[in-house]
Each structure stands twice: as C-alpha cells, then as structure tokens.
PDB file of C-alpha atoms in Angstrom:
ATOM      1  CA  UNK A   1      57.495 112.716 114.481  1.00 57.00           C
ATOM      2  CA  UNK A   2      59.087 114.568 111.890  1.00 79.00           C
ATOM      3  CA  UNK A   3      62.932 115.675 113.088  1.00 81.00           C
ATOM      4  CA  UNK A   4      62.944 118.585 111.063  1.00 85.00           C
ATOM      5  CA  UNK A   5      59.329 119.780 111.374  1.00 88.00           C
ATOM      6  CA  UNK A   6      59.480 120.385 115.295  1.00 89.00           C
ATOM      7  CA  UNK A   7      63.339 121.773 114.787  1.00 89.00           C
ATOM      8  CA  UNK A   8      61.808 124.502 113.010  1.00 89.00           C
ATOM      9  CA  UNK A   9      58.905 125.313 115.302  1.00 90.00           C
ATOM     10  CA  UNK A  10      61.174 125.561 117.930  1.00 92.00           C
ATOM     11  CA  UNK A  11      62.587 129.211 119.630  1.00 92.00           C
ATOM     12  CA  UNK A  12      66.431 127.465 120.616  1.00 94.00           C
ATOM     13  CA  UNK A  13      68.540 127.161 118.218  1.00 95.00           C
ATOM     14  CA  UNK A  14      69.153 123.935 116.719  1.00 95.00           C
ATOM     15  CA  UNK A  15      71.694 122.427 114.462  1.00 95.00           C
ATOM     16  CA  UNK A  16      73.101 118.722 113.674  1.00 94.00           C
ATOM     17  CA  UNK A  17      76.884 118.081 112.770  1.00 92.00           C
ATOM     18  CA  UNK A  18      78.515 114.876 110.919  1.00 92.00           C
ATOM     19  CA  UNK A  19      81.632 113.036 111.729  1.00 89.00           C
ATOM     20  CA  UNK A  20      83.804 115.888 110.828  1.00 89.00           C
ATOM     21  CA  UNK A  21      82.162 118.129 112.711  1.00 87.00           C
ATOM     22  CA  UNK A  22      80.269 119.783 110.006  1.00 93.00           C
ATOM     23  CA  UNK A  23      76.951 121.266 109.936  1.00 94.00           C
ATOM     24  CA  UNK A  24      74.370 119.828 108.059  1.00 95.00           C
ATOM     25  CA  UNK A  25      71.765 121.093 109.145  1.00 95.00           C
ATOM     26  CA  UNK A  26      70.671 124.863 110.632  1.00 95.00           C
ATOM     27  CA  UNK A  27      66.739 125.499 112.504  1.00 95.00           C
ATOM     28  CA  UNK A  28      65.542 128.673 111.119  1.00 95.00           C
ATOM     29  CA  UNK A  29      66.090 130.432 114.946  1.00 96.00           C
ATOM     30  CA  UNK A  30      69.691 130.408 114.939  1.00 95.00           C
ATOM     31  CA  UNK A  31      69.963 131.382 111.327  1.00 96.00           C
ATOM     32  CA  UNK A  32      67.933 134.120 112.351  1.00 96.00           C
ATOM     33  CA  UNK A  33      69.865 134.791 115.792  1.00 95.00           C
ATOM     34  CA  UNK A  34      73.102 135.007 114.072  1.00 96.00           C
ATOM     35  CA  UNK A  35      71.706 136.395 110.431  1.00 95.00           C
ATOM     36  CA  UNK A  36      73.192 134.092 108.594  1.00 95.00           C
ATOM     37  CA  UNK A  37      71.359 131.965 105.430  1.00 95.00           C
ATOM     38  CA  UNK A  38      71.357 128.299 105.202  1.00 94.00           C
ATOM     39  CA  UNK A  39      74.139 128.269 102.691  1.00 94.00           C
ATOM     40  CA  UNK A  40      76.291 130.367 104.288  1.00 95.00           C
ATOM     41  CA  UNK A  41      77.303 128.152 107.302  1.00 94.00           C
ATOM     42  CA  UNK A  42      76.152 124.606 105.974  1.00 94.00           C
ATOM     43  CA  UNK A  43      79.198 122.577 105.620  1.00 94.00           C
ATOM     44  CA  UNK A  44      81.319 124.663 108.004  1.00 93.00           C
ATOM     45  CA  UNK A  45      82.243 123.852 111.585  1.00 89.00           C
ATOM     46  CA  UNK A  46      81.018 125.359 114.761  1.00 87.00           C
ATOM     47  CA  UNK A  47      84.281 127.199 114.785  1.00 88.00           C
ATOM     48  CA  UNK A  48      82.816 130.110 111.850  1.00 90.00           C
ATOM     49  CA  UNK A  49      80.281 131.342 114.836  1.00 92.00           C
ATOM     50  CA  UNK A  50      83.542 131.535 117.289  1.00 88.00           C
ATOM     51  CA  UNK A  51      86.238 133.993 118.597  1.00 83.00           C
ATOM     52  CA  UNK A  52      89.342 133.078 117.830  1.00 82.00           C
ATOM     53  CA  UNK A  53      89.590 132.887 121.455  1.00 82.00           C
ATOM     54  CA  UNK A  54      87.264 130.152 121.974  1.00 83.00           C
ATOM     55  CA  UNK A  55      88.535 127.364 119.995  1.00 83.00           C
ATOM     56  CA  UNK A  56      90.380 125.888 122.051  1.00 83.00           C
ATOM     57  CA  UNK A  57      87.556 125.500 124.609  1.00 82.00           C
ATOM     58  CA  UNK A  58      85.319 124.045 121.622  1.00 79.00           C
ATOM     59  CA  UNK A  59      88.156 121.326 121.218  1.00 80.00           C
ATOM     60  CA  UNK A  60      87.840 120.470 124.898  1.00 80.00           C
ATOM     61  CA  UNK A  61      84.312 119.961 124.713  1.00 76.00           C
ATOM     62  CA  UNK A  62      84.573 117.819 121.128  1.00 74.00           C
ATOM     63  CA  UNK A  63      87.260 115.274 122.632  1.00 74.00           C
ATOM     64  CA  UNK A  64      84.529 114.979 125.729  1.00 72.00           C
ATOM     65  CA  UNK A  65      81.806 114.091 123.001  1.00 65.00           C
ATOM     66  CA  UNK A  66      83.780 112.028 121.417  1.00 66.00           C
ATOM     67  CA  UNK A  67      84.538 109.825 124.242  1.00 65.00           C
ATOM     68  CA  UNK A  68      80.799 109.421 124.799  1.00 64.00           C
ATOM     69  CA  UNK A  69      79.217 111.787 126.966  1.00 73.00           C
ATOM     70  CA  UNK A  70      76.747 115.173 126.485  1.00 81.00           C
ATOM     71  CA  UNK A  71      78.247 117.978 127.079  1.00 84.00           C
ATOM     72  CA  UNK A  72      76.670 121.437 128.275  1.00 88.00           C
ATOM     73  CA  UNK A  73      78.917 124.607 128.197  1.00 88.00           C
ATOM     74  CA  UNK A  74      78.269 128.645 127.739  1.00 91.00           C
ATOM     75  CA  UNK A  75      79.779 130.214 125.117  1.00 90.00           C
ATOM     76  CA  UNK A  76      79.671 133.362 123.594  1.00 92.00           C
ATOM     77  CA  UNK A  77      78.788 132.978 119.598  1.00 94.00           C
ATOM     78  CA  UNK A  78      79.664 136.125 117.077  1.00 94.00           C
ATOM     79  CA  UNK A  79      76.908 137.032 115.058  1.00 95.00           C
ATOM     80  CA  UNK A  80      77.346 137.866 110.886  1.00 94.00           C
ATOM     81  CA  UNK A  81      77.280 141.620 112.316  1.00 92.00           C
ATOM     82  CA  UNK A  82      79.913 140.645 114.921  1.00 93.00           C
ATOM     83  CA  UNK A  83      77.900 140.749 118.170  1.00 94.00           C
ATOM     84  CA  UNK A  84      78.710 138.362 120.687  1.00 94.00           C
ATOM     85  CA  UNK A  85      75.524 136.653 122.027  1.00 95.00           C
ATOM     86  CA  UNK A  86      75.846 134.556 124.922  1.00 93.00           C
ATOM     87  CA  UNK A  87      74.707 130.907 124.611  1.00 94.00           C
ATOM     88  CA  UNK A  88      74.144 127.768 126.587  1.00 93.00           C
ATOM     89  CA  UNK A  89      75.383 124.812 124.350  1.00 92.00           C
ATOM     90  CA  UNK A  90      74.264 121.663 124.636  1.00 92.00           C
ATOM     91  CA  UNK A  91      75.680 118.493 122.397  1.00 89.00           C
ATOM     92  CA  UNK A  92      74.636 114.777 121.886  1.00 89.00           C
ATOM     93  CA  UNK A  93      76.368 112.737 120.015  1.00 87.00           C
ATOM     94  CA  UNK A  94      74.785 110.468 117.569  1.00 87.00           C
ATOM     95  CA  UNK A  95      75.579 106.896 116.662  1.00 86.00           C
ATOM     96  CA  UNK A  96      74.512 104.771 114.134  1.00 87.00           C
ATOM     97  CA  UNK A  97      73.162 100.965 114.116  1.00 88.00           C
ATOM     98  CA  UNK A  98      76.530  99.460 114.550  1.00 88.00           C
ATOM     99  CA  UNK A  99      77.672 102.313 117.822  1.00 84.00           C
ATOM    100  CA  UNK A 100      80.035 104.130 115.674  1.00 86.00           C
ATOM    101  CA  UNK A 101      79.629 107.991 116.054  1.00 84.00           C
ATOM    102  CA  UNK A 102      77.788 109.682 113.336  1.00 88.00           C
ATOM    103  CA  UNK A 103      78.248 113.409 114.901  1.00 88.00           C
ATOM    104  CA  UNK A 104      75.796 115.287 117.421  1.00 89.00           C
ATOM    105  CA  UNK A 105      72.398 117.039 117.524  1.00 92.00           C
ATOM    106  CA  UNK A 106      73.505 120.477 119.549  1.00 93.00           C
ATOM    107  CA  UNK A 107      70.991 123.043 121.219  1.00 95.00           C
ATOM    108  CA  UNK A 108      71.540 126.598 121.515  1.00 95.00           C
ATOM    109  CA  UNK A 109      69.616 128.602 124.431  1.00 96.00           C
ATOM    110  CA  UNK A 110      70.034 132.248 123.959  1.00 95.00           C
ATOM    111  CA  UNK A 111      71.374 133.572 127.228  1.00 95.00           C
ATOM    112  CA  UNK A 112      71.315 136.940 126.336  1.00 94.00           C
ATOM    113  CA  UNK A 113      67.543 137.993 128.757  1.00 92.00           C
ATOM    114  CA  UNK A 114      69.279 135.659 131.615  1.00 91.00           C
ATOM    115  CA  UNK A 115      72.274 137.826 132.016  1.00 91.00           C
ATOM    116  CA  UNK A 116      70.043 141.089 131.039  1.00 92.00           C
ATOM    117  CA  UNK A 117      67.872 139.677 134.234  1.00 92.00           C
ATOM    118  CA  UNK A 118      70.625 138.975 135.912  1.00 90.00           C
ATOM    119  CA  UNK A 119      72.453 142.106 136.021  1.00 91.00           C
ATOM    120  CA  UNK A 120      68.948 144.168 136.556  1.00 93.00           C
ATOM    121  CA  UNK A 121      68.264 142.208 139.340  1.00 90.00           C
ATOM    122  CA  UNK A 122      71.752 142.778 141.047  1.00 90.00           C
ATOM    123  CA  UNK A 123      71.848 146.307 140.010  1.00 93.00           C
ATOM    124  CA  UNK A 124      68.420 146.692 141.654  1.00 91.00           C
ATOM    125  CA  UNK A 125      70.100 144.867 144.816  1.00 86.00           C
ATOM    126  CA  UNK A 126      73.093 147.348 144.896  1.00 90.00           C
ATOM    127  CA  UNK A 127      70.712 149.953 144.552  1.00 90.00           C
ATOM    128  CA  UNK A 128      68.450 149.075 147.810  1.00 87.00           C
ATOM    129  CA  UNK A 129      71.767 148.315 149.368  1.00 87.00           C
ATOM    130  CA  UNK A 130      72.758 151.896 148.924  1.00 90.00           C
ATOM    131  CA  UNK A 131      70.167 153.171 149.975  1.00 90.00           C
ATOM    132  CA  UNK A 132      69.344 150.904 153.087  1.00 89.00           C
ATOM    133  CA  UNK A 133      73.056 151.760 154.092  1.00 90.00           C
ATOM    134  CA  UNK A 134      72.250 155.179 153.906  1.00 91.00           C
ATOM    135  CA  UNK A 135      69.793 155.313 156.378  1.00 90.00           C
ATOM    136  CA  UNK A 136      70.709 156.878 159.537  1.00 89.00           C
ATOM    137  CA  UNK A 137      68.798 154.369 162.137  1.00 90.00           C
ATOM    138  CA  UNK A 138      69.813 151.296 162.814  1.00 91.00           C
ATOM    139  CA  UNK A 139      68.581 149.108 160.792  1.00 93.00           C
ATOM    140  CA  UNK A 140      67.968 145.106 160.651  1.00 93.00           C
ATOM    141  CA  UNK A 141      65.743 142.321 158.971  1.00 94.00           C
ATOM    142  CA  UNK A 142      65.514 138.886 160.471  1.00 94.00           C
ATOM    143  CA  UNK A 143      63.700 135.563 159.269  1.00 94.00           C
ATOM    144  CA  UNK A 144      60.752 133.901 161.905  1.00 92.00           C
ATOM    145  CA  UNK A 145      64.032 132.043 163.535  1.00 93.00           C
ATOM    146  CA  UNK A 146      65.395 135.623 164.098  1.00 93.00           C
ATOM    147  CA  UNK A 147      68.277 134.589 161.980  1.00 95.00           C
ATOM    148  CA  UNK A 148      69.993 137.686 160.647  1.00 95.00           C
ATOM    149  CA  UNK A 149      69.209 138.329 156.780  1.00 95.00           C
ATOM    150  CA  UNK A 150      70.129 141.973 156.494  1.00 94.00           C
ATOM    151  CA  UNK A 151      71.799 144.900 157.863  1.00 94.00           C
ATOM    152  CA  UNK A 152      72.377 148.111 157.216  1.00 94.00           C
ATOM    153  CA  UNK A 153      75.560 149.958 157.668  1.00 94.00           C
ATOM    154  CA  UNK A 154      74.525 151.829 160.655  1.00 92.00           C
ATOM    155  CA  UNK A 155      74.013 148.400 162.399  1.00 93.00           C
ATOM    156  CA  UNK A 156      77.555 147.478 161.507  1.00 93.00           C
ATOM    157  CA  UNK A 157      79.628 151.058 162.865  1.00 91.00           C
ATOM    158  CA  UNK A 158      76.860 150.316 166.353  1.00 88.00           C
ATOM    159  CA  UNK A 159      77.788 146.799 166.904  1.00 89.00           C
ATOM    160  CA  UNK A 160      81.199 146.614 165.783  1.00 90.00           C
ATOM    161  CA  UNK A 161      80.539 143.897 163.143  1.00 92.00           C
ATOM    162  CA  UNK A 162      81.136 143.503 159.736  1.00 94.00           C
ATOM    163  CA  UNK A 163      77.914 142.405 157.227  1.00 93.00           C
ATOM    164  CA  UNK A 164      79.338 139.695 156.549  1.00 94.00           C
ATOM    165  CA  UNK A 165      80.052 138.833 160.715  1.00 95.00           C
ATOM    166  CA  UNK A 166      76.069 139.553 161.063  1.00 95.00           C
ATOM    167  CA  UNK A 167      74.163 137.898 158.616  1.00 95.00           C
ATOM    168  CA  UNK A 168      73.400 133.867 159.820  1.00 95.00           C
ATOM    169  CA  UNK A 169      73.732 134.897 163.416  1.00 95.00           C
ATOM    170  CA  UNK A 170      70.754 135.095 165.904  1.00 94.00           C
ATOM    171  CA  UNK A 171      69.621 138.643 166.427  1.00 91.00           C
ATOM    172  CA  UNK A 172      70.100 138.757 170.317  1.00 90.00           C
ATOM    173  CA  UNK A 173      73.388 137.287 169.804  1.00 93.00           C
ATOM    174  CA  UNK A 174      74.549 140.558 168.298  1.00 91.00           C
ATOM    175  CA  UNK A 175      72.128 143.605 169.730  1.00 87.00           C
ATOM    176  CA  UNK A 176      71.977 141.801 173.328  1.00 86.00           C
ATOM    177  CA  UNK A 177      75.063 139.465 173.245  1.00 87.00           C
ATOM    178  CA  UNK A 178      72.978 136.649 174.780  1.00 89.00           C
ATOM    179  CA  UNK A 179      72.732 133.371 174.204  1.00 89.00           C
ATOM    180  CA  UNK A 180      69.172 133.019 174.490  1.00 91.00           C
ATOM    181  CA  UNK A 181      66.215 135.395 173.507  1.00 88.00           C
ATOM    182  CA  UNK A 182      66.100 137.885 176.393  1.00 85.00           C
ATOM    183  CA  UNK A 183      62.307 139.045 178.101  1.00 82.00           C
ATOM    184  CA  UNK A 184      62.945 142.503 177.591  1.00 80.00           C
ATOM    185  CA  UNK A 185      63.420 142.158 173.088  1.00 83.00           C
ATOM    186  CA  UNK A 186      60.443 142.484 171.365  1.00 84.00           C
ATOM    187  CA  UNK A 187      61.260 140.762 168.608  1.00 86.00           C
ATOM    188  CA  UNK A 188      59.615 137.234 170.163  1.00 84.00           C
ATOM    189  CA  UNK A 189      56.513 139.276 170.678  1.00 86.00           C
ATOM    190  CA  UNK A 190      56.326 140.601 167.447  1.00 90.00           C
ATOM    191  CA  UNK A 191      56.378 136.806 165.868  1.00 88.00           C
ATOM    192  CA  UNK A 192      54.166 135.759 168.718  1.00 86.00           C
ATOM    193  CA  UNK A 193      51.353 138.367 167.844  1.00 87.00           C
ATOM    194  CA  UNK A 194      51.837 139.315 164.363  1.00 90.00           C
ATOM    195  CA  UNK A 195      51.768 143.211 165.398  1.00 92.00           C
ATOM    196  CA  UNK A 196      54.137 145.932 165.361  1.00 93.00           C
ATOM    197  CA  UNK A 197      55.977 146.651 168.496  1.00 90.00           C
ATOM    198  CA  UNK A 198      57.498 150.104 169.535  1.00 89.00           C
ATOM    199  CA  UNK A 199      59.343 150.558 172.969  1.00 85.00           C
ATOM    200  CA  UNK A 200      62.415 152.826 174.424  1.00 84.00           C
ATOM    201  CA  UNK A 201      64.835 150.529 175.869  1.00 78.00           C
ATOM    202  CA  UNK A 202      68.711 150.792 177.195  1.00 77.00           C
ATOM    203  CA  UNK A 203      69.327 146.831 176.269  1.00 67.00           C
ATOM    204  CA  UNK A 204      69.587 147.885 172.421  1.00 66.00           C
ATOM    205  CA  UNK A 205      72.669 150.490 172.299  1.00 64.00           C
ATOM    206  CA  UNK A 206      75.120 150.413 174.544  1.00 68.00           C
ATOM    207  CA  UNK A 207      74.667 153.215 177.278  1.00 69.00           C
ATOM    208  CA  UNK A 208      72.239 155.119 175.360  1.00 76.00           C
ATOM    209  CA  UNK A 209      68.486 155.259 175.076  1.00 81.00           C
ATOM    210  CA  UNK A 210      66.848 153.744 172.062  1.00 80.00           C
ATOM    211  CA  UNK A 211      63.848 153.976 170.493  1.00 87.00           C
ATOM    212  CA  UNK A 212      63.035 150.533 169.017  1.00 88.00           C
ATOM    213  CA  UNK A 213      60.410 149.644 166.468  1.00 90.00           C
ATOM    214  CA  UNK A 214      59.867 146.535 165.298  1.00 91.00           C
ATOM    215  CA  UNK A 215      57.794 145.070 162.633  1.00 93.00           C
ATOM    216  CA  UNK A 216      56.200 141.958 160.915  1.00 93.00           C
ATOM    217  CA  UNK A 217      57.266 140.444 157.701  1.00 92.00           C
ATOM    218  CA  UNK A 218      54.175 138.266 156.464  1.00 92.00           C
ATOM    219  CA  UNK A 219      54.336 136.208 153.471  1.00 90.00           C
ATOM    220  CA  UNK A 220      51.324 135.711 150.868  1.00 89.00           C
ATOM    221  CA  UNK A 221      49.202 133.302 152.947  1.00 89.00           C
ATOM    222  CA  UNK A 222      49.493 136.126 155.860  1.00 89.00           C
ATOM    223  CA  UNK A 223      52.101 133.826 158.051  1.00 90.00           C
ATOM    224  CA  UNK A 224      54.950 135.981 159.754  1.00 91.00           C
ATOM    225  CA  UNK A 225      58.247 134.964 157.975  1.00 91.00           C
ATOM    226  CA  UNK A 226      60.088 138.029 159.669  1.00 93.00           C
ATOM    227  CA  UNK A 227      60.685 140.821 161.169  1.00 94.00           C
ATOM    228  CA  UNK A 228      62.145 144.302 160.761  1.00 94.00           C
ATOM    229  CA  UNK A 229      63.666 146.433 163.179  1.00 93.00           C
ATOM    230  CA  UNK A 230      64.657 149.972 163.186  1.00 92.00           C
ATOM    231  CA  UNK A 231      66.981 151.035 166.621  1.00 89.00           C
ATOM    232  CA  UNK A 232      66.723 154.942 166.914  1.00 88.00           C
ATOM    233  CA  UNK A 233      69.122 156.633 169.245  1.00 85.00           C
ATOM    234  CA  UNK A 234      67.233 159.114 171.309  1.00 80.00           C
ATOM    235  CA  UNK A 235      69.691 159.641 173.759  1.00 71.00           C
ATOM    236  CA  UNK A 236      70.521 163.204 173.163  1.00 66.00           C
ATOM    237  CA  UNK A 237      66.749 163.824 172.861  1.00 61.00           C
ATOM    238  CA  UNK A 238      65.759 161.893 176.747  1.00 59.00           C
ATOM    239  CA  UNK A 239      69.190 164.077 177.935  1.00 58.00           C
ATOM    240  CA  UNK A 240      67.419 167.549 176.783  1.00 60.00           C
ATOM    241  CA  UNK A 241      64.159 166.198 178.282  1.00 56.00           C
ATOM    242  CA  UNK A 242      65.638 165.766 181.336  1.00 54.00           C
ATOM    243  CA  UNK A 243      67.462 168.856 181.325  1.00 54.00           C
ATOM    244  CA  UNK A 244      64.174 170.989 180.921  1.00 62.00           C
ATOM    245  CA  UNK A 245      62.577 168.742 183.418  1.00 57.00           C
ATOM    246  CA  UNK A 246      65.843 169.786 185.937  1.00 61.00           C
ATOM    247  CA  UNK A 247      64.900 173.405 184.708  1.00 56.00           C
ATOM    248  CA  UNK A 248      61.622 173.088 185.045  1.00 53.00           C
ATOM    249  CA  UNK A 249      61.742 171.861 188.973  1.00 62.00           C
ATOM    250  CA  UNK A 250      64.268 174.590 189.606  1.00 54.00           C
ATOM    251  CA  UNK A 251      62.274 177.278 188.366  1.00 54.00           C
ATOM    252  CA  UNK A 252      59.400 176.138 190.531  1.00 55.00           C
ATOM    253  CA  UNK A 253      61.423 175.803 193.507  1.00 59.00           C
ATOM    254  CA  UNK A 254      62.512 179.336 193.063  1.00 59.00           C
ATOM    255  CA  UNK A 255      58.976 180.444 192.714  1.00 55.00           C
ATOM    256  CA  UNK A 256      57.872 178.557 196.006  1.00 56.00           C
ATOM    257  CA  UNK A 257      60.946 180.247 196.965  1.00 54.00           C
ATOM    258  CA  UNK A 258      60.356 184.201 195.452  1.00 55.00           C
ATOM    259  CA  UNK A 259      56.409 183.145 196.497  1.00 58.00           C
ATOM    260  CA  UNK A 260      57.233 182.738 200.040  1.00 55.00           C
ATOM    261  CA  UNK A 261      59.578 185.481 200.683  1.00 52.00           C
ATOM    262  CA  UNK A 262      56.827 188.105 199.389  1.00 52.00           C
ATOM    263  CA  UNK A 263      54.441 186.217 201.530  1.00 58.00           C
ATOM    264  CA  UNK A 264      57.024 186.500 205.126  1.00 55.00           C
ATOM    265  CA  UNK A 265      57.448 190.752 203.874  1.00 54.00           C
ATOM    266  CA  UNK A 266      53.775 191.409 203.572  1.00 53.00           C
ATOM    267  CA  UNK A 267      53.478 189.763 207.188  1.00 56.00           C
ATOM    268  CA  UNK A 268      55.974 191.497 208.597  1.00 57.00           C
ATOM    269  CA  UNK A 269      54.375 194.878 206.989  1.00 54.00           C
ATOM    270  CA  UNK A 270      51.114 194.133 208.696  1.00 53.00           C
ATOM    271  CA  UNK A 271      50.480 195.997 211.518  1.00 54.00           C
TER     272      UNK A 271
END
C-alpha cells in the first residue's frame, strides 16, 4: 500500500518528521486545516504551528518519544490566520533496520466539533437544569433500582438535602426515611405494572397532604428503566376543603335548626 496515497485520502491530519524533528512531509488536510502550502512548513518543526506557550509541553512529549514510547496529547495548533484549533496529537516514532530512531509518523484529529458537542450538550444540560429547578412541585427521577438520578431544587429545600446528598441514594431512603421500600409508595407499583400511578398521601411531605404522581420511564424495547415522580403539596387546598365542608355542616345544622323552630311556632299557633 502506497504510504502517501492513503495519507492523502485521509480527513486527520497527517505529517512525518526526521531525526531533527523536521517535517518532511504534510497530508493535504492539515495543510488545508491550518492554510498553509507545502513549502511553507516543510523543513520546519512542529513548533511553527505552536504558541509560544506550548513549547515546553511539545519538549515533554519529544523526550517521551524519544525514549521509545507513542505518545497522545491535546494541543491547541495556531492556524496561518492565527486561530487556535484544538487537536488530539498522536506520535510514533520510527526506526530504521538497525533500531536507531529515524523520527515519527504523527496524527492530527481535529477536536474542534468534540468540544463544539461538548459544550452544546452541557449547555443544553444547564438549560433543563434551570428549568427543572424552576418548577414549583417536587420533583424526582429514579432508575428501575429506584436509585436517585435527578432532583429538582424543590426536592432539595423539602427534604433538607443537597443534590449532590440525593443522587445514588434509594428513593424511600430520602422521601420516607426507610430502609426498605414501604407498602404505602407507589413507586414499586409503578415498575411492577408499567402504568402511571396518582394517589394523595401524608407519607411524602412531612405533615402535609400530597398529591403524588408517578410515572414510567421505558426505554426503546418498551422495558421500564425508571420512574418519575412529581410530589404536589395540596395541603392548603384539603385545609379549605375541609373548612367549607365545616361550613357546609354548620349551615345545615342551623337550617335543621331555623327549620324546626318555624315548625314548634306554627304548632303552637294552631288552634
């Protein structure tokens, strides 16, 4: 197989130094990354795509190749229009027949969609953070072993625990502080049937009434890897209930009351 031929077919960068750590030879893809030309960089070292910065850290890794092993490092290179692209590095060395070192092949893999990925994906993170914190329920997600994977921060001022406190413990060890799974948490159900479960309980808040709802997770073969649960406090809601009931029952017994007083007058009238 031709060296060169699949070197230039290929999207990572590519070059090959000699003994003095000069390049003699470029692929076309980090040319083109950097925007240099062939003649530009051949017979330079590594050190004309560097921050001044950086050298020292490319000695490091030389004195490692030298002493026989590949090395693999990231590394930010400076293009000819002075970006800084971040780049794996990875660099053989070479020997020749008689094991002396003849320099190294080295591979550069653009980082720069990575860390792009990377940061989009924990922006997108912080972002349903935010926004699960900012719901007012309490809120929590557990795996099928009802091992804590995520809270929100209404479950944390409830509970008196920190994120960091809930997340790897059982669920009923925080909302029940029980050892075991009690009979009155739905949460075994819910894994046990597959099927949402709603029910108002006192177990789940500490002297108030909560609403609890709680919820599959299935994965893509339809398997329950979860569950969800959201703890609404309707305590002030079951108080005005009762209140109106309370009402209610008074008014009627006044009625009977007002009822039975017009009732003994209009007997008393009758002749």
């Amino acid at each position: 197989i031709n060296f060169r031929a699949v070197a230039e077919a290929m999207e990572d960068g590519i070059a090959v130094t000699d003994t003095q750590r000069r390049m003699v030879y470029l692929n076309p893809a980090i040319l083109d990354r950097l925007g240099y030309r062939t003649e530009e960089v051949t017979g330079n070292t590594g050190a004309v795509f560097l921050a001044e910065e950086s050298l020292d850290d490319l000695a490091k890794e030389r004195a490692r190749r030298l002493a026989g092993p590949r090395s693999t490092y990231d590394m930010e290179l400076i293009s000819k229009h002075a970006q800084a692209i971040p780049h794996r590095i990875t660099a053989t060395p070479d020997y020749d027949d008689n094991d002396r070192f003849a320099g190294s092949v080295v591979i550069f893999i653009d980082l720069s969609e990575i860390r792009q990925a990377r940061a989009e994906i924990s922006q997108a993170t912080d972002d349903w953070q935010h926004s699960f914190n900012a719901i007012e329920e309490v809120m929590m997600v557990t795996d099928q072993d009802l091992i804590i994977r995520q809270v929100n921060l209404a479950f944390c001022q409830n509970y008196g625990i920190s994120r960091e406190e809930a997340v790897g413990k059982r669920c009923y060890e925080v909302a029940h502080r029980t050892r075991d799974l009690p009979d009155y948490c739905c949460a075994g159900l819910v894994l046990e049937e597959g099927q949402p479960v709603e029910l108002e309980s006192d177990n789940f808040l500490e002297g108030r009434t909560a609403m609890v709802s709680a919820s599959p997770v299935f994965d893509d073969q339809g398997q329950v890897r979860g569950t969800v649960h959201i703890i609404k406090d309707i305590s002030k809601s079951r108080k005005r209930e009762l209140e109106r009931l309370h009402l209610n029952q008074e008014l009627v017994q006044s009625f009977e009351g007002i009822t039975q007083a017009m009732s003994f007058m209009l007997e008393s009238r009758d002749p």
